[in-house]
Structures are given as structure tokens and as C-alpha cells.
PDB file of C-alpha atoms in Angstrom:
ATOM      1  CA  UNK A   1      -6.955  20.982 177.714  1.00  0.00           C
ATOM      2  CA  UNK A   2      -9.798  22.611 175.839  1.00  0.00           C
ATOM      3  CA  UNK A   3     -12.346  20.387 174.217  1.00  0.00           C
ATOM      4  CA  UNK A   4     -14.415  21.298 171.158  1.00  0.00           C
ATOM      5  CA  UNK A   5     -17.270  22.894 173.128  1.00  0.00           C
ATOM      6  CA  UNK A   6     -14.863  25.077 175.127  1.00  0.00           C
ATOM      7  CA  UNK A   7     -13.156  26.309 171.969  1.00  0.00           C
ATOM      8  CA  UNK A   8     -16.534  26.943 170.341  1.00  0.00           C
ATOM      9  CA  UNK A   9     -17.722  29.035 173.305  1.00  0.00           C
ATOM     10  CA  UNK A  10     -14.495  31.066 173.302  1.00  0.00           C
ATOM     11  CA  UNK A  11     -14.664  31.692 169.551  1.00  0.00           C
ATOM     12  CA  UNK A  12     -18.368  32.612 169.702  1.00  0.00           C
ATOM     13  CA  UNK A  13     -17.694  35.060 172.548  1.00  0.00           C
ATOM     14  CA  UNK A  14     -14.789  36.601 170.669  1.00  0.00           C
ATOM     15  CA  UNK A  15     -16.873  36.930 167.493  1.00  0.00           C
ATOM     16  CA  UNK A  16     -19.703  38.570 169.460  1.00  0.00           C
ATOM     17  CA  UNK A  17     -17.354  41.111 171.074  1.00  0.00           C
ATOM     18  CA  UNK A  18     -15.746  41.946 167.725  1.00  0.00           C
ATOM     19  CA  UNK A  19     -19.177  42.294 166.106  1.00  0.00           C
ATOM     20  CA  UNK A  20     -20.456  44.605 168.835  1.00  0.00           C
ATOM     21  CA  UNK A  21     -17.286  46.713 168.656  1.00  0.00           C
ATOM     22  CA  UNK A  22     -17.483  47.071 164.873  1.00  0.00           C
ATOM     23  CA  UNK A  23     -21.154  48.002 165.052  1.00  0.00           C
ATOM     24  CA  UNK A  24     -20.501  50.602 167.751  1.00  0.00           C
ATOM     25  CA  UNK A  25     -17.528  52.015 165.836  1.00  0.00           C
ATOM     26  CA  UNK A  26     -19.666  52.561 162.732  1.00  0.00           C
ATOM     27  CA  UNK A  27     -22.249  54.540 164.720  1.00  0.00           C
ATOM     28  CA  UNK A  28     -19.717  56.980 166.148  1.00  0.00           C
ATOM     29  CA  UNK A  29     -18.559  60.073 164.266  1.00  0.00           C
ATOM     30  CA  UNK A  30     -14.922  60.100 165.392  1.00  0.00           C
ATOM     31  CA  UNK A  31     -12.378  59.204 168.025  1.00  0.00           C
ATOM     32  CA  UNK A  32     -13.749  61.573 170.657  1.00  0.00           C
ATOM     33  CA  UNK A  33     -17.260  60.259 170.123  1.00  0.00           C
ATOM     34  CA  UNK A  34     -16.151  56.627 170.365  1.00  0.00           C
ATOM     35  CA  UNK A  35     -13.541  56.747 173.140  1.00  0.00           C
ATOM     36  CA  UNK A  36     -14.867  59.643 175.227  1.00  0.00           C
ATOM     37  CA  UNK A  37     -18.626  59.314 174.676  1.00  0.00           C
ATOM     38  CA  UNK A  38     -18.602  62.644 172.892  1.00  0.00           C
ATOM     39  CA  UNK A  39     -17.244  64.273 176.076  1.00  0.00           C
ATOM     40  CA  UNK A  40     -20.815  64.282 177.336  1.00  0.00           C
ATOM     41  CA  UNK A  41     -20.825  62.053 180.436  1.00  0.00           C
ATOM     42  CA  UNK A  42     -21.909  63.206 183.879  1.00  0.00           C
ATOM     43  CA  UNK A  43     -19.348  62.903 186.663  1.00  0.00           C
ATOM     44  CA  UNK A  44     -20.983  59.839 188.312  1.00  0.00           C
ATOM     45  CA  UNK A  45     -20.575  57.892 185.064  1.00  0.00           C
ATOM     46  CA  UNK A  46     -16.932  58.941 184.780  1.00  0.00           C
ATOM     47  CA  UNK A  47     -16.360  57.930 188.418  1.00  0.00           C
ATOM     48  CA  UNK A  48     -17.963  54.529 187.892  1.00  0.00           C
ATOM     49  CA  UNK A  49     -15.836  54.057 184.780  1.00  0.00           C
ATOM     50  CA  UNK A  50     -12.672  54.803 186.775  1.00  0.00           C
ATOM     51  CA  UNK A  51     -13.771  52.382 189.487  1.00  0.00           C
ATOM     52  CA  UNK A  52     -14.579  49.640 186.972  1.00  0.00           C
ATOM     53  CA  UNK A  53     -11.233  50.164 185.234  1.00  0.00           C
ATOM     54  CA  UNK A  54      -9.408  49.535 188.513  1.00  0.00           C
ATOM     55  CA  UNK A  55     -11.239  46.328 189.446  1.00  0.00           C
ATOM     56  CA  UNK A  56      -9.692  43.125 188.137  1.00  0.00           C
ATOM     57  CA  UNK A  57      -8.784  39.602 189.162  1.00  0.00           C
ATOM     58  CA  UNK A  58      -5.879  41.165 191.048  1.00  0.00           C
ATOM     59  CA  UNK A  59      -8.361  42.755 193.422  1.00  0.00           C
ATOM     60  CA  UNK A  60     -10.665  39.793 193.824  1.00  0.00           C
ATOM     61  CA  UNK A  61      -7.969  37.172 194.302  1.00  0.00           C
ATOM     62  CA  UNK A  62      -4.698  38.974 194.975  1.00  0.00           C
ATOM     63  CA  UNK A  63      -5.893  41.475 197.557  1.00  0.00           C
ATOM     64  CA  UNK A  64      -7.819  38.768 199.388  1.00  0.00           C
ATOM     65  CA  UNK A  65      -4.704  36.605 199.494  1.00  0.00           C
ATOM     66  CA  UNK A  66      -2.580  39.525 200.664  1.00  0.00           C
ATOM     67  CA  UNK A  67      -5.128  40.328 203.355  1.00  0.00           C
ATOM     68  CA  UNK A  68      -4.924  36.759 204.602  1.00  0.00           C
ATOM     69  CA  UNK A  69      -1.132  36.655 204.361  1.00  0.00           C
ATOM     70  CA  UNK A  70      -0.136  40.057 205.813  1.00  0.00           C
ATOM     71  CA  UNK A  71      -3.319  41.380 207.373  1.00  0.00           C
ATOM     72  CA  UNK A  72      -5.208  44.635 207.133  1.00  0.00           C
ATOM     73  CA  UNK A  73      -2.172  46.534 205.893  1.00  0.00           C
ATOM     74  CA  UNK A  74      -2.944  45.210 202.386  1.00  0.00           C
ATOM     75  CA  UNK A  75      -5.882  47.624 202.326  1.00  0.00           C
ATOM     76  CA  UNK A  76      -3.412  50.519 202.419  1.00  0.00           C
ATOM     77  CA  UNK A  77      -2.866  49.906 198.721  1.00  0.00           C
ATOM     78  CA  UNK A  78      -6.492  50.849 198.066  1.00  0.00           C
ATOM     79  CA  UNK A  79      -6.361  53.941 200.273  1.00  0.00           C
ATOM     80  CA  UNK A  80      -3.370  55.225 198.331  1.00  0.00           C
ATOM     81  CA  UNK A  81      -5.292  54.620 195.106  1.00  0.00           C
ATOM     82  CA  UNK A  82      -8.165  56.752 196.394  1.00  0.00           C
ATOM     83  CA  UNK A  83      -5.792  59.623 197.153  1.00  0.00           C
ATOM     84  CA  UNK A  84      -4.207  59.237 193.728  1.00  0.00           C
ATOM     85  CA  UNK A  85      -7.608  59.603 192.076  1.00  0.00           C
ATOM     86  CA  UNK A  86      -8.334  62.737 194.113  1.00  0.00           C
ATOM     87  CA  UNK A  87      -5.018  64.260 193.016  1.00  0.00           C
ATOM     88  CA  UNK A  88      -5.746  63.266 189.428  1.00  0.00           C
ATOM     89  CA  UNK A  89      -9.180  64.875 189.551  1.00  0.00           C
ATOM     90  CA  UNK A  90      -8.005  68.132 191.106  1.00  0.00           C
ATOM     91  CA  UNK A  91      -4.599  68.711 189.519  1.00  0.00           C
ATOM     92  CA  UNK A  92      -4.202  66.751 186.303  1.00  0.00           C
ATOM     93  CA  UNK A  93      -7.716  66.285 184.904  1.00  0.00           C
ATOM     94  CA  UNK A  94      -8.308  70.017 184.302  1.00  0.00           C
ATOM     95  CA  UNK A  95      -5.028  70.180 182.370  1.00  0.00           C
ATOM     96  CA  UNK A  96      -5.963  67.160 180.262  1.00  0.00           C
ATOM     97  CA  UNK A  97      -9.477  68.489 179.630  1.00  0.00           C
ATOM     98  CA  UNK A  98      -8.147  71.870 178.478  1.00  0.00           C
ATOM     99  CA  UNK A  99      -5.713  70.111 176.146  1.00  0.00           C
ATOM    100  CA  UNK A 100      -8.551  68.107 174.492  1.00  0.00           C
ATOM    101  CA  UNK A 101      -6.532  64.895 174.590  1.00  0.00           C
ATOM    102  CA  UNK A 102      -7.665  61.264 174.795  1.00  0.00           C
ATOM    103  CA  UNK A 103      -4.725  59.633 176.567  1.00  0.00           C
ATOM    104  CA  UNK A 104      -1.672  60.474 178.647  1.00  0.00           C
ATOM    105  CA  UNK A 105       0.658  59.281 175.849  1.00  0.00           C
ATOM    106  CA  UNK A 106      -1.072  61.792 173.563  1.00  0.00           C
ATOM    107  CA  UNK A 107      -0.390  64.551 176.098  1.00  0.00           C
ATOM    108  CA  UNK A 108       3.275  63.554 176.283  1.00  0.00           C
ATOM    109  CA  UNK A 109       3.496  63.578 172.491  1.00  0.00           C
ATOM    110  CA  UNK A 110       2.268  67.165 172.386  1.00  0.00           C
ATOM    111  CA  UNK A 111       4.755  68.130 175.073  1.00  0.00           C
ATOM    112  CA  UNK A 112       7.856  66.095 174.134  1.00  0.00           C
ATOM    113  CA  UNK A 113       7.343  64.605 170.649  1.00  0.00           C
ATOM    114  CA  UNK A 114       6.140  61.394 169.034  1.00  0.00           C
ATOM    115  CA  UNK A 115       9.096  59.243 170.119  1.00  0.00           C
ATOM    116  CA  UNK A 116       8.171  59.501 173.804  1.00  0.00           C
ATOM    117  CA  UNK A 117       4.543  58.674 173.005  1.00  0.00           C
ATOM    118  CA  UNK A 118       5.617  55.563 171.090  1.00  0.00           C
ATOM    119  CA  UNK A 119       7.955  54.498 173.902  1.00  0.00           C
ATOM    120  CA  UNK A 120       5.334  54.993 176.610  1.00  0.00           C
ATOM    121  CA  UNK A 121       2.629  53.258 174.567  1.00  0.00           C
ATOM    122  CA  UNK A 122       4.870  50.240 173.964  1.00  0.00           C
ATOM    123  CA  UNK A 123       5.810  50.179 177.652  1.00  0.00           C
ATOM    124  CA  UNK A 124       2.162  50.268 178.767  1.00  0.00           C
ATOM    125  CA  UNK A 125       1.236  47.511 176.311  1.00  0.00           C
ATOM    126  CA  UNK A 126       4.038  45.286 177.581  1.00  0.00           C
ATOM    127  CA  UNK A 127       3.133  45.927 181.218  1.00  0.00           C
ATOM    128  CA  UNK A 128      -0.563  45.236 180.670  1.00  0.00           C
ATOM    129  CA  UNK A 129      -0.106  42.162 178.483  1.00  0.00           C
ATOM    130  CA  UNK A 130       2.766  40.477 180.300  1.00  0.00           C
TER     131      UNK A 130
END
């Protein structure tokens, strides 16, 4: 159970993150500037961003547990992810860059309509939250 100090630390952290986000949002000119850094990042920064996006508690705890439970084969999951990123970079990224889109749901909306974008967005939110 949380005590008063725990709740205070959580609320202060949340307020700080919201404050930083609002301040950063006011400095940026538009969606591309805010979400894509003005499309002006060098490839090492994009690569580090992809890497950081893929690291989570699942990797730190889950992959370690799987490695203990089933052995080295658990690392195959990461090798497949590396190949997926190579395919993304060579086949799909040029298409997305030419389309000037922010997200894959936005690409699907342009191709198939807004209903598919809404469905995919809701699906991704549910998967990531629950």
C-alpha cells in the first residue's frame, strides 16, 4: 500500500513530466517538429531511438527468465527483431519517408480510409495498455 510520501513522489514526477511535455510542445511549430524532430535527425540518433523504444521491463526481466528457463534459444527472439529492423529500413522506411507520414496508422488511413486507422489505433492502444 502506498503511503503519503510514495503518493507525493508519484504525483510530483507526473507533474514534472506533464510540465516538461507542455513546455516542449509550446516550443515546437507543428506535429512534424514535435514528433519527428523536424525530420532533421542523423541516422545514429534514429537508430538509438529505435533501440530505446524496444527496451523495456520485458527485456530486462522476461528475457532473462526465459533464458534461464529454456536456454539460449530465447535469444532467437532478439535476432529476429534485428532482421525485422533491417527489412523495415530497406523496404518500408523509404515508402513511409516519401509519404511524409508520422505513423503506420496514418499510412493505412491514406491507403484504406479513416475507419482502418481508428481500428488499428484502438487495437495498438489496447495491446500496449493491457
